[in-house]
Short mmCIF file of N, CA and C in Angstrom, two decimals:
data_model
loop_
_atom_site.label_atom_id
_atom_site.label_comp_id
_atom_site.label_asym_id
_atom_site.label_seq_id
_atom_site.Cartn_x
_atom_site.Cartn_y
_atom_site.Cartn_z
N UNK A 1 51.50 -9.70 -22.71
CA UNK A 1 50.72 -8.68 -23.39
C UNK A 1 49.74 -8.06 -22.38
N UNK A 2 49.47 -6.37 -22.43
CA UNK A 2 48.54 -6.28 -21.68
C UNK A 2 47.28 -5.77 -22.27
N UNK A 3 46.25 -6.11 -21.72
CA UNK A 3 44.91 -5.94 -22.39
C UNK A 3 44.47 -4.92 -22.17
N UNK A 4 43.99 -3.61 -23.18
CA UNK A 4 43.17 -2.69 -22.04
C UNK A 4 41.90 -2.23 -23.01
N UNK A 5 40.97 -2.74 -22.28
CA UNK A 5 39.70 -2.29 -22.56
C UNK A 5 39.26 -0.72 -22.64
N UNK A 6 38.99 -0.06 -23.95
CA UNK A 6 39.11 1.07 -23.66
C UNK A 6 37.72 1.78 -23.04
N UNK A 7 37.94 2.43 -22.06
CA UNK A 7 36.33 2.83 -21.22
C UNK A 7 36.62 4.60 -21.04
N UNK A 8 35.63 5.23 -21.18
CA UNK A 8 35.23 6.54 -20.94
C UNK A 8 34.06 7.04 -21.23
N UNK A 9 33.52 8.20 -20.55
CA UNK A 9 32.28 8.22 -21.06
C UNK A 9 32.28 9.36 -21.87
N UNK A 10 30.86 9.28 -22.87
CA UNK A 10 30.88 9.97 -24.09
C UNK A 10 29.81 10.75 -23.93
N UNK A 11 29.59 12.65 -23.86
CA UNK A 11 28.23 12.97 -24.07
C UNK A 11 27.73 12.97 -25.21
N UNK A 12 26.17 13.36 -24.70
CA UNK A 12 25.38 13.44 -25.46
C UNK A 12 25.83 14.56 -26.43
N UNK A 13 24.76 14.82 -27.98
CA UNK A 13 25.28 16.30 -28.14
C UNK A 13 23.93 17.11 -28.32
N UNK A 14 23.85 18.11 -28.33
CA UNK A 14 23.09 19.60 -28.76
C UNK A 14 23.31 20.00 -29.89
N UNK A 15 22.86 19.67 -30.94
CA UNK A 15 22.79 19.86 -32.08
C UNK A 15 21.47 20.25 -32.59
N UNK A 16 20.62 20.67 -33.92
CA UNK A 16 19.65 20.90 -34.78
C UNK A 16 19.56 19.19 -34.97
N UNK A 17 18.35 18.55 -34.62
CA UNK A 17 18.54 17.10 -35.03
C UNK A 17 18.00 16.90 -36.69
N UNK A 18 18.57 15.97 -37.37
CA UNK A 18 18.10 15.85 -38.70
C UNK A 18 16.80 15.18 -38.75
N UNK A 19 15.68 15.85 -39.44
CA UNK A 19 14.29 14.76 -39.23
C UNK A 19 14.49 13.46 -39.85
N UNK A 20 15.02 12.77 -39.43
CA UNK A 20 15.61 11.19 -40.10
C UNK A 20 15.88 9.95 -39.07
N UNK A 21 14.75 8.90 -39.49
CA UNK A 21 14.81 7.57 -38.56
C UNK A 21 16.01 6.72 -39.08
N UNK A 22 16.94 6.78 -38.39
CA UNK A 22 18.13 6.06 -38.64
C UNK A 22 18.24 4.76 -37.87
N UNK A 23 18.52 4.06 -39.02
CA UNK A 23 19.10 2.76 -38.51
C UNK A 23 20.47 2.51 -38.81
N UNK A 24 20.83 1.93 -37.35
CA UNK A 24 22.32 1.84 -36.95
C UNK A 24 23.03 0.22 -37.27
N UNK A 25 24.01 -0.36 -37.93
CA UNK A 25 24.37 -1.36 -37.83
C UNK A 25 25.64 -1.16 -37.87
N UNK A 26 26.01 -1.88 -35.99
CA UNK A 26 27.17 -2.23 -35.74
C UNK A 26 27.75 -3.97 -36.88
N UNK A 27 28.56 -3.51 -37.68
CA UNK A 27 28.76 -5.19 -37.31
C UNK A 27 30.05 -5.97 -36.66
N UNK A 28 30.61 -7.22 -36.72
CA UNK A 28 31.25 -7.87 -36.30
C UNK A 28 32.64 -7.45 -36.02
N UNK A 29 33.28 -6.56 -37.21
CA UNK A 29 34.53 -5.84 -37.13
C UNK A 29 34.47 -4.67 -36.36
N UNK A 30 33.40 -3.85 -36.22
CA UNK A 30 33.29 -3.24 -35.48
C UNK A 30 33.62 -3.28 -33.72
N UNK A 31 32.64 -4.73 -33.32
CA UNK A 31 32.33 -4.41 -32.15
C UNK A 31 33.08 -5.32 -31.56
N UNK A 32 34.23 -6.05 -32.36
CA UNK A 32 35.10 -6.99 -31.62
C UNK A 32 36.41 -6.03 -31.84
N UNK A 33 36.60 -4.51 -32.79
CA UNK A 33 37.89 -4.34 -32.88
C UNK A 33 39.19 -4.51 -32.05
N UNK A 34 40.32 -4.67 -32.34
CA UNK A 34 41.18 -4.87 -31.10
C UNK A 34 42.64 -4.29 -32.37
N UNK A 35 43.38 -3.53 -31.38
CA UNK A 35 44.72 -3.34 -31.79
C UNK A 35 45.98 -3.61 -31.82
N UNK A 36 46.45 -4.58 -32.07
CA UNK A 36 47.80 -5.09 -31.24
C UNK A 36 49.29 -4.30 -31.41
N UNK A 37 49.30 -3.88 -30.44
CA UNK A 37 50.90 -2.45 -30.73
C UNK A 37 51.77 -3.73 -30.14
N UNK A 38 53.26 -4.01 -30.84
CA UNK A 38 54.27 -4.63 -30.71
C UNK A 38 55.42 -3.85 -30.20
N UNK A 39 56.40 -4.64 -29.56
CA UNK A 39 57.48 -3.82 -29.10
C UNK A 39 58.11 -3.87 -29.96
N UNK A 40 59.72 -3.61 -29.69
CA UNK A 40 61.17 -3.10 -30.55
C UNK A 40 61.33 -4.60 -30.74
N UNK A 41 61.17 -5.52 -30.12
CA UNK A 41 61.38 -7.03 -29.88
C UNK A 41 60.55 -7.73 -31.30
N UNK A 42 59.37 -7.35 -31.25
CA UNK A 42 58.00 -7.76 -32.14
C UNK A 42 57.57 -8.31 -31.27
N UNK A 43 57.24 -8.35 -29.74
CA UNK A 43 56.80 -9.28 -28.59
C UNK A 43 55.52 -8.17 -28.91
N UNK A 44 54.04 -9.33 -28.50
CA UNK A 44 53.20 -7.99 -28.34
C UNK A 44 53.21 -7.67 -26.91
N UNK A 45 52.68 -5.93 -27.41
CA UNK A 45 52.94 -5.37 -26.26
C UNK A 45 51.54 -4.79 -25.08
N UNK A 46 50.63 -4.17 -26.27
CA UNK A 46 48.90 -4.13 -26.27
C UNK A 46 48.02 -4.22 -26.94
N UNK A 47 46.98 -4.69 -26.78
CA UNK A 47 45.97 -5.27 -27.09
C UNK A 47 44.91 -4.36 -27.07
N UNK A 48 44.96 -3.59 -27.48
CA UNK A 48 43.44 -2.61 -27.12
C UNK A 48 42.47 -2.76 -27.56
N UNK A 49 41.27 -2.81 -26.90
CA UNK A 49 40.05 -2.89 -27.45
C UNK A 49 39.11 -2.08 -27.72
N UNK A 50 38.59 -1.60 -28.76
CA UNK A 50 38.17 -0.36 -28.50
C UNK A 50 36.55 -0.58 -29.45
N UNK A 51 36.02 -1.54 -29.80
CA UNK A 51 34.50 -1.58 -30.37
C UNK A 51 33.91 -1.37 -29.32
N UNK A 52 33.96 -1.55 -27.89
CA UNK A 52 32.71 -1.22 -27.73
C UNK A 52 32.64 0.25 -27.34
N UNK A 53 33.93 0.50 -26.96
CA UNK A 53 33.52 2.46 -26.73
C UNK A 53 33.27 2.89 -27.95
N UNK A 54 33.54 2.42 -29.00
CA UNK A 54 32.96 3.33 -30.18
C UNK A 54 31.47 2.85 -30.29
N UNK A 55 31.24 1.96 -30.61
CA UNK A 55 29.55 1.71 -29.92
C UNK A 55 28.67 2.25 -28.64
N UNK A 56 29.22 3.01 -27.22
CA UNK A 56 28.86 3.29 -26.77
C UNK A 56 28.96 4.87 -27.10
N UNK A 57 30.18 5.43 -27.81
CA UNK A 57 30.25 7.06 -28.58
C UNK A 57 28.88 7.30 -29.29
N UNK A 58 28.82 6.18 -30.77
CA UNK A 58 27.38 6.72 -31.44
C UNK A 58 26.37 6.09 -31.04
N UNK A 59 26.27 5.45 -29.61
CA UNK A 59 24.64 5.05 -29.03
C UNK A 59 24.37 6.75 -28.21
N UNK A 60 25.58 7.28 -27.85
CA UNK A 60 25.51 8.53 -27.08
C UNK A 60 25.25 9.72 -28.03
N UNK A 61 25.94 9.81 -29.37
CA UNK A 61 25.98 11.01 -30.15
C UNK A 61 24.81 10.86 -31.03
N UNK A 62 24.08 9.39 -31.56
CA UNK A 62 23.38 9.45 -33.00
C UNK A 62 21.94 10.11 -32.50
N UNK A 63 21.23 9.82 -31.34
CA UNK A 63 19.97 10.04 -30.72
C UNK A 63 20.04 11.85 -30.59
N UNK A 64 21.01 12.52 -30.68
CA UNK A 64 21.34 13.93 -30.81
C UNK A 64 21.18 14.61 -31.94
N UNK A 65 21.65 14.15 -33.01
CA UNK A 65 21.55 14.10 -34.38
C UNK A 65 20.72 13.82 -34.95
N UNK A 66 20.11 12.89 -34.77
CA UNK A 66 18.99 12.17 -35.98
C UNK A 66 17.60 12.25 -34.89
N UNK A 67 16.62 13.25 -35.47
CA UNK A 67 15.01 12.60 -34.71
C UNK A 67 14.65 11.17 -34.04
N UNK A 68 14.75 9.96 -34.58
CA UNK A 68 15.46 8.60 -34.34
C UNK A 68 16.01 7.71 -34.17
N UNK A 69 16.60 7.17 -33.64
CA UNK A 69 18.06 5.87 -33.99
C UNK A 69 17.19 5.03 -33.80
N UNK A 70 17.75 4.05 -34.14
CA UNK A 70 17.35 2.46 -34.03
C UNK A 70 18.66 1.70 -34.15
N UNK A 71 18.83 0.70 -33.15
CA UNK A 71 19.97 -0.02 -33.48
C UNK A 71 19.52 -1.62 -34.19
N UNK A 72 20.10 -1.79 -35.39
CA UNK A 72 19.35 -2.97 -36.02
C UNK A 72 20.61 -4.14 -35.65
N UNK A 73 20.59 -5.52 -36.06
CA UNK A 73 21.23 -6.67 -35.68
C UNK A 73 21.34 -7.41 -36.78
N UNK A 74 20.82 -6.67 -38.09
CA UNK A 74 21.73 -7.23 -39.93
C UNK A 74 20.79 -6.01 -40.35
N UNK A 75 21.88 -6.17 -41.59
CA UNK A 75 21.39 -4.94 -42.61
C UNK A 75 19.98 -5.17 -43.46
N UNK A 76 19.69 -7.03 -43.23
CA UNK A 76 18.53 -7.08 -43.66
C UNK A 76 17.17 -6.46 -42.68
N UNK A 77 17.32 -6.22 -41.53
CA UNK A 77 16.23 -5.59 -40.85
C UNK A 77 16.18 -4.56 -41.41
N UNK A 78 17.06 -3.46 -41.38
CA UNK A 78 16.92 -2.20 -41.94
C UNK A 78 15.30 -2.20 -42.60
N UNK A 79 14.64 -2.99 -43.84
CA UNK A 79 13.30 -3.06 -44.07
C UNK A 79 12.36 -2.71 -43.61
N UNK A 80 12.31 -3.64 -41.99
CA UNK A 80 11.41 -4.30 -41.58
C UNK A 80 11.06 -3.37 -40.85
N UNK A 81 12.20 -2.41 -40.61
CA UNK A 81 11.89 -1.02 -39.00
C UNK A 81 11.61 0.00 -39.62
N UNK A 82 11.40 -0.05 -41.40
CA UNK A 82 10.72 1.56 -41.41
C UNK A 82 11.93 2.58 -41.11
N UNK A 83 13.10 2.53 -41.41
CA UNK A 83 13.89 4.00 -41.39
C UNK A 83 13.96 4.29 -43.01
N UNK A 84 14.57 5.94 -42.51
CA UNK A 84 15.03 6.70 -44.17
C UNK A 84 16.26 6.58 -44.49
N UNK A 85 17.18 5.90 -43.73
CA UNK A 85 18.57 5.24 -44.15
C UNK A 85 19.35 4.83 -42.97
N UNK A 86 20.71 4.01 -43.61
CA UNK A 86 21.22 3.13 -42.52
C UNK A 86 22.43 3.47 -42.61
N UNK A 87 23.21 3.54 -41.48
CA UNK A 87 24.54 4.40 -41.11
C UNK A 87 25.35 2.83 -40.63
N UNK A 88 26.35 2.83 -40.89
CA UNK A 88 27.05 1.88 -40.49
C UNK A 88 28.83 2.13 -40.63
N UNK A 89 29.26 2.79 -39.14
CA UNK A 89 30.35 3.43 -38.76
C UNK A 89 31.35 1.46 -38.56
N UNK A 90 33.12 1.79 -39.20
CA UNK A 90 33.49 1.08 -39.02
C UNK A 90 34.81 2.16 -38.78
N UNK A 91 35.92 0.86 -37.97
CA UNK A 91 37.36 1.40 -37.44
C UNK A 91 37.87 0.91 -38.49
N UNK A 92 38.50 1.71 -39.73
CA UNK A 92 39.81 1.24 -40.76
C UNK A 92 41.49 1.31 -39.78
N UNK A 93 41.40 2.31 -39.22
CA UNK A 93 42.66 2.55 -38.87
C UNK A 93 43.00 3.12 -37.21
N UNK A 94 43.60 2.24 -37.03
CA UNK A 94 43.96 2.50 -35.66
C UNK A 94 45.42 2.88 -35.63
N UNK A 95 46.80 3.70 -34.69
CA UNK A 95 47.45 4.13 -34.26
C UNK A 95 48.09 4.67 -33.00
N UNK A 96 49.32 4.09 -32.10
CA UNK A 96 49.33 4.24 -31.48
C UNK A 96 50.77 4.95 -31.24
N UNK A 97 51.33 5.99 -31.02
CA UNK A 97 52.24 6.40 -30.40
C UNK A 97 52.98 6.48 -28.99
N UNK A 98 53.59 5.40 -28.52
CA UNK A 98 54.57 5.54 -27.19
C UNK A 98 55.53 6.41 -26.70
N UNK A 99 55.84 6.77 -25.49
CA UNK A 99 56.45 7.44 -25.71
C UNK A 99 58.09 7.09 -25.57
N UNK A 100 58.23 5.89 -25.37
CA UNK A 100 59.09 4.96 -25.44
C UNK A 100 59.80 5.28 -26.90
N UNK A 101 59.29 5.01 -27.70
CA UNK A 101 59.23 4.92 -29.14
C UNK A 101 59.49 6.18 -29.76
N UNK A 102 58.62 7.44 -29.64
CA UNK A 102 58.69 8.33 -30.44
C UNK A 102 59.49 9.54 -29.38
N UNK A 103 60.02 9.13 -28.36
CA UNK A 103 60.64 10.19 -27.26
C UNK A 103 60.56 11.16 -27.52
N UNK A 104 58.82 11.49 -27.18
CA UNK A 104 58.04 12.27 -26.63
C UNK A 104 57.41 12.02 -25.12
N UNK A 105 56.84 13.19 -24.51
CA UNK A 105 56.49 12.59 -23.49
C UNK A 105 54.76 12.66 -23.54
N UNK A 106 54.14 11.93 -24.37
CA UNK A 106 53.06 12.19 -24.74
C UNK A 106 52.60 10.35 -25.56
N UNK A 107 51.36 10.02 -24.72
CA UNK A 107 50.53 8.94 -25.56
C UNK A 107 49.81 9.74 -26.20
N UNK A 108 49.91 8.82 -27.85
CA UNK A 108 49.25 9.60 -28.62
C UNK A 108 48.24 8.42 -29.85
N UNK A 109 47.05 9.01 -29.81
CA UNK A 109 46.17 7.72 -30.95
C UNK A 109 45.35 8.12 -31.57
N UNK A 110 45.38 7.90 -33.03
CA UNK A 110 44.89 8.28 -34.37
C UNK A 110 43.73 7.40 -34.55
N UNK A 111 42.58 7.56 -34.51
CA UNK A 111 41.70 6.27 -35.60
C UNK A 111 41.48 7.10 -36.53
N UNK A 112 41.35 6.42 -37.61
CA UNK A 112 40.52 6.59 -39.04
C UNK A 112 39.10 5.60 -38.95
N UNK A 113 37.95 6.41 -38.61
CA UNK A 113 36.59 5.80 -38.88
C UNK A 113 36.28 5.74 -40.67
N UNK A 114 34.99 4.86 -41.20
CA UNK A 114 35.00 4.76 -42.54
C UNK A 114 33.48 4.66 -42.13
N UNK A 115 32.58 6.16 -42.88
CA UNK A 115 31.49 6.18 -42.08
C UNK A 115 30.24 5.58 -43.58
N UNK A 116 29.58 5.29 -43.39
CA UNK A 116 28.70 4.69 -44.78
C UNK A 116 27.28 5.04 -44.30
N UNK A 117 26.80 5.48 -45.06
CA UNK A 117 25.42 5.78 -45.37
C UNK A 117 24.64 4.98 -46.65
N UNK A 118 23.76 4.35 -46.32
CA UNK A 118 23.06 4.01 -47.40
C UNK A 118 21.31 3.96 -47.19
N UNK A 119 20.90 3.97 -48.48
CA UNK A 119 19.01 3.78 -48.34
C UNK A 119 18.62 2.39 -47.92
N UNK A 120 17.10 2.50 -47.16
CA UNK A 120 16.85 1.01 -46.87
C UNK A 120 17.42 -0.32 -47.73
N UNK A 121 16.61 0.26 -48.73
CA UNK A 121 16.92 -0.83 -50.41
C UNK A 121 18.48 -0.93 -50.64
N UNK A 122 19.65 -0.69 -49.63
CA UNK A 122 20.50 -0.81 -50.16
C UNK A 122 21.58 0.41 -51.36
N UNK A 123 20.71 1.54 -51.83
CA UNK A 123 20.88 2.44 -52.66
C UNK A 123 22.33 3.31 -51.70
N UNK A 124 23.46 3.44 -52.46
CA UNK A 124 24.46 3.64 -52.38
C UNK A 124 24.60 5.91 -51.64
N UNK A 125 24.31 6.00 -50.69
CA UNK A 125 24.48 7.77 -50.20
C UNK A 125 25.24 8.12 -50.62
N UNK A 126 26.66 7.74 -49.30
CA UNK A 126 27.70 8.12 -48.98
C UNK A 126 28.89 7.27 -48.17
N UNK A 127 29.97 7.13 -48.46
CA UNK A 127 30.66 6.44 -47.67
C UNK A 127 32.26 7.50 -47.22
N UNK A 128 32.76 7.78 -46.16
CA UNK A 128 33.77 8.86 -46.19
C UNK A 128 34.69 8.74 -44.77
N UNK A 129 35.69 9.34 -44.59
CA UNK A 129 36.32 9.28 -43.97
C UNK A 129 36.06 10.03 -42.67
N UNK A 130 36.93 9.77 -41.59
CA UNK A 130 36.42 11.02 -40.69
C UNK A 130 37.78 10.32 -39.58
N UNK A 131 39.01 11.51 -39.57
CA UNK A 131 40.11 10.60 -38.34
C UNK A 131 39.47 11.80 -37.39
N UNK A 132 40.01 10.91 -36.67
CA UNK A 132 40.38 11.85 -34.76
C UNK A 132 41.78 11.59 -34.59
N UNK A 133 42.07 11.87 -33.47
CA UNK A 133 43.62 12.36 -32.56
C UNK A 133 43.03 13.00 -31.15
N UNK A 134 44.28 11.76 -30.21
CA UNK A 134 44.22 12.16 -28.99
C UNK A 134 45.36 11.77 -28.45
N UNK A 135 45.61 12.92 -27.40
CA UNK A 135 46.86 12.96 -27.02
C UNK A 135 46.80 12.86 -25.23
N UNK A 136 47.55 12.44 -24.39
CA UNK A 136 47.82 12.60 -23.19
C UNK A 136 49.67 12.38 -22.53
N UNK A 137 49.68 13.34 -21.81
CA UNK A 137 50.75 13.78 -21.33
C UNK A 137 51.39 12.58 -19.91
N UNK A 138 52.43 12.54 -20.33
CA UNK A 138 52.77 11.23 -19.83
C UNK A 138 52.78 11.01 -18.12
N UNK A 139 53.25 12.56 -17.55
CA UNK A 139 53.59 12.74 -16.05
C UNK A 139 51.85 12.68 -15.90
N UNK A 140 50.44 12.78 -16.29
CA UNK A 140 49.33 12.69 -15.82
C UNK A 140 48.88 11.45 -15.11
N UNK A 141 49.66 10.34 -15.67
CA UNK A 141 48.73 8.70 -15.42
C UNK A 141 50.21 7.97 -14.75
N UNK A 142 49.66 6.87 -14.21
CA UNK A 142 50.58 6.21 -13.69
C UNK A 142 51.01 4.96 -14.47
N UNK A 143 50.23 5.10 -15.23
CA UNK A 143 50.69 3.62 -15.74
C UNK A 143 50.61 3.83 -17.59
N UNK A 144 50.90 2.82 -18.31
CA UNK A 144 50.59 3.15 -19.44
C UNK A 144 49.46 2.67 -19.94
N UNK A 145 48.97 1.75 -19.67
CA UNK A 145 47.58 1.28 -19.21
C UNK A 145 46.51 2.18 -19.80
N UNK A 146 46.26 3.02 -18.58
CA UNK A 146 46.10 4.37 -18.47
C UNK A 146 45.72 5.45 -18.77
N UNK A 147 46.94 5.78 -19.58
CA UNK A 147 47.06 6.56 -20.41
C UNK A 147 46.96 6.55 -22.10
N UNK A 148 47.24 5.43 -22.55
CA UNK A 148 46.33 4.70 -23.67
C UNK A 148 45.32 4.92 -23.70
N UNK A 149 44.69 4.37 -22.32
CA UNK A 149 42.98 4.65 -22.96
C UNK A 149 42.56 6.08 -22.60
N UNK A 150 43.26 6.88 -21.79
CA UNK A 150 43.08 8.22 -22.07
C UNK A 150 42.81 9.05 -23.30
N UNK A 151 44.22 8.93 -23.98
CA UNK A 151 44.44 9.32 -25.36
C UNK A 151 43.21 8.43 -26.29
N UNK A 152 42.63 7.28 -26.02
CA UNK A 152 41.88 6.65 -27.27
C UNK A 152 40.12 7.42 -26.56
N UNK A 153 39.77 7.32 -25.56
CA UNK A 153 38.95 8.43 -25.21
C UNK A 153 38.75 9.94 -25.94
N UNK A 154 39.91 10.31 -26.11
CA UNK A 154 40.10 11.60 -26.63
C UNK A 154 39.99 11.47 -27.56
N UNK A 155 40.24 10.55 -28.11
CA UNK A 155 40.79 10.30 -30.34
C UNK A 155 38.69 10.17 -30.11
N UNK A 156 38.16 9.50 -29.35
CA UNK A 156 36.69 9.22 -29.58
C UNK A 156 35.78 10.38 -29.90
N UNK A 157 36.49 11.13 -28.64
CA UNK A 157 35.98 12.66 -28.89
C UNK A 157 36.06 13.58 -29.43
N UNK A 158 37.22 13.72 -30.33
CA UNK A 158 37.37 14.50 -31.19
C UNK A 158 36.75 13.81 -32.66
N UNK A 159 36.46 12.14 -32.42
CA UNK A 159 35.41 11.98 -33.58
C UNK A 159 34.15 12.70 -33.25
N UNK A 160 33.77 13.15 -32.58
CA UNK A 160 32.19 13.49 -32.38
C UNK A 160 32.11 14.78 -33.31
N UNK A 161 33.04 15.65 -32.53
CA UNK A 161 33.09 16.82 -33.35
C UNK A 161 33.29 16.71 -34.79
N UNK A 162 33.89 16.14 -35.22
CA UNK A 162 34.49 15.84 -36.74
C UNK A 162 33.21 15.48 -37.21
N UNK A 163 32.50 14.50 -37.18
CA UNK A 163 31.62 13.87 -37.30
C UNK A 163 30.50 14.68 -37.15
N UNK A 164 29.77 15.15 -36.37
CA UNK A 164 28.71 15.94 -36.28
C UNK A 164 28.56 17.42 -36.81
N UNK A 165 29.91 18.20 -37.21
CA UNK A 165 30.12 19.27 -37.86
C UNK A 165 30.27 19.04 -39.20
N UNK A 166 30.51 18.00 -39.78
CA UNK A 166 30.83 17.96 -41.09
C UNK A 166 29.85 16.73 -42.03
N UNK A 167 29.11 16.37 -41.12
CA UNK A 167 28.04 15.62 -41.47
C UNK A 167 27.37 16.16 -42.54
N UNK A 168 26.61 17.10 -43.09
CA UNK A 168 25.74 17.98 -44.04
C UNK A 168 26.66 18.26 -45.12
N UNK A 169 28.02 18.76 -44.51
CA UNK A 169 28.84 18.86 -45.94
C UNK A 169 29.59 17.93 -46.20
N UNK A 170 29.59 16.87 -46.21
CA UNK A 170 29.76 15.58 -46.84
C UNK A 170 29.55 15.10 -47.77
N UNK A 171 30.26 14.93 -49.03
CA UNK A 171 29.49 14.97 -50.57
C UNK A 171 28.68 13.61 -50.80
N UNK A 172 27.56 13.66 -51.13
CA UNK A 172 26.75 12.37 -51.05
C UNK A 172 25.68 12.72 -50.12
N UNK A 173 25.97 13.33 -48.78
CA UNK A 173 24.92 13.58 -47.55
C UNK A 173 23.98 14.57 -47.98
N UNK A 174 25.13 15.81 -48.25
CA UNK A 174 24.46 17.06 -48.27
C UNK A 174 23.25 17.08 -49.41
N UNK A 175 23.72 16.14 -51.05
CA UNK A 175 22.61 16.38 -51.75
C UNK A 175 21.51 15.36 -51.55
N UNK A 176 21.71 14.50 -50.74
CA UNK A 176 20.71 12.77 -50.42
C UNK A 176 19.63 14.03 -49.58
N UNK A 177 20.20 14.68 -48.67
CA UNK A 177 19.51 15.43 -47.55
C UNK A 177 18.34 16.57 -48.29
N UNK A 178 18.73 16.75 -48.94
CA UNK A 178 18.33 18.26 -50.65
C UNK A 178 17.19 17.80 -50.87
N UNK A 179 17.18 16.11 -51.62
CA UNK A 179 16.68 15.76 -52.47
C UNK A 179 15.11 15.70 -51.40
N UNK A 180 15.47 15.27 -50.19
CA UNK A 180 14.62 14.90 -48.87
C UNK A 180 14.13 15.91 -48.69
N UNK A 181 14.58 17.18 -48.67
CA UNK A 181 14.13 18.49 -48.28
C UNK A 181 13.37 19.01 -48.87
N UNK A 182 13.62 19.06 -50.44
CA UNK A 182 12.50 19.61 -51.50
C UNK A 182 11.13 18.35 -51.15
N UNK A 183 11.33 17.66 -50.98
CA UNK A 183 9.87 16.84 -50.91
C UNK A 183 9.14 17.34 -50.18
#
């Protein structure tokens, strides 16, 4: 089996930031995720790991967005730090396309993030979907290695956009945000 740690770097963004002290909780499924793609055999084939680049995506994107971040270490701190709600991004779905497999000449990888918002106290926002897709062309990389984490780089980045454009119209966000605004 080969292991590949997925690494790239993620910018910052330029956005209108929301006046909101956010607290962040990675937890356990998150930041250990791993994918195992099998061959035609069922031998595994990779192992990808990909919690911590998505932990290093919204340590890069949330401080853009929100007046605040805070990264908390249980949902019971959330309390103790004084934010106006707690975001807690998880990987439901991972996907990988070979080109072995789908004879194309293109690595290709889908996540489905499952993004949750809630109030300190626990009070229920929003919880919603948000996929990416990333693709890389096979004659670019030498290895498949490679090019995996190319394409899962890309699937990262096209969460940002997804994610940061559609944040406000998000049903649950947009009126939690309203209710904040008239105050």
């Amino acid at each position: 089996v080969s292991t590949i740690t997925v690494e790239g770097s993620f910018p910052s963004l330029s956005v209108q930031a929301e006046p909101l002290r956010v607290a962040v909780y990675y937890d356990d499924a998150l930041r250990d995720f791993s994918y195992l793609e099998y061959s035609e055999t069922g031998a595994e084939e990779f192992d990808i790991r990909s919690g911590n680049s998505a932990i290093e995506l919204f340590n890069a994107i949330l401080p853009g967005m929100f007046a605040e971040v805070v990264v908390i270490d249980s949902l019971e701190d959330a309390d103790s730090v004084g934010v106006d709600v707690i975001f807690e991004p998880l990987i439901e779905e991972f996907q990988l396309a070979l080109p072995e497999k789908t004879k194309l000449k293109v690595y290709e990888v889908w996540m489905r993030f499952n993004m949750r918002l809630t109030e300190p106290d626990g009070g229920f926002i929003a919880d919603w979907m948000v996929t990416s897709y990333g693709k890389t062309p096979v004659e670019n990389f030498r290895s498949s290695e490679s090019a995996i984490n190319e394409a899962a780089v890309i699937a990262f980045r096209d969460l940002v956009s997804s994610f940061a454009l559609s944040f406000r119209r998000v049903p649950g966000v947009g009126e939690w945000l309203a209710t904040r605004d008239g105050n």
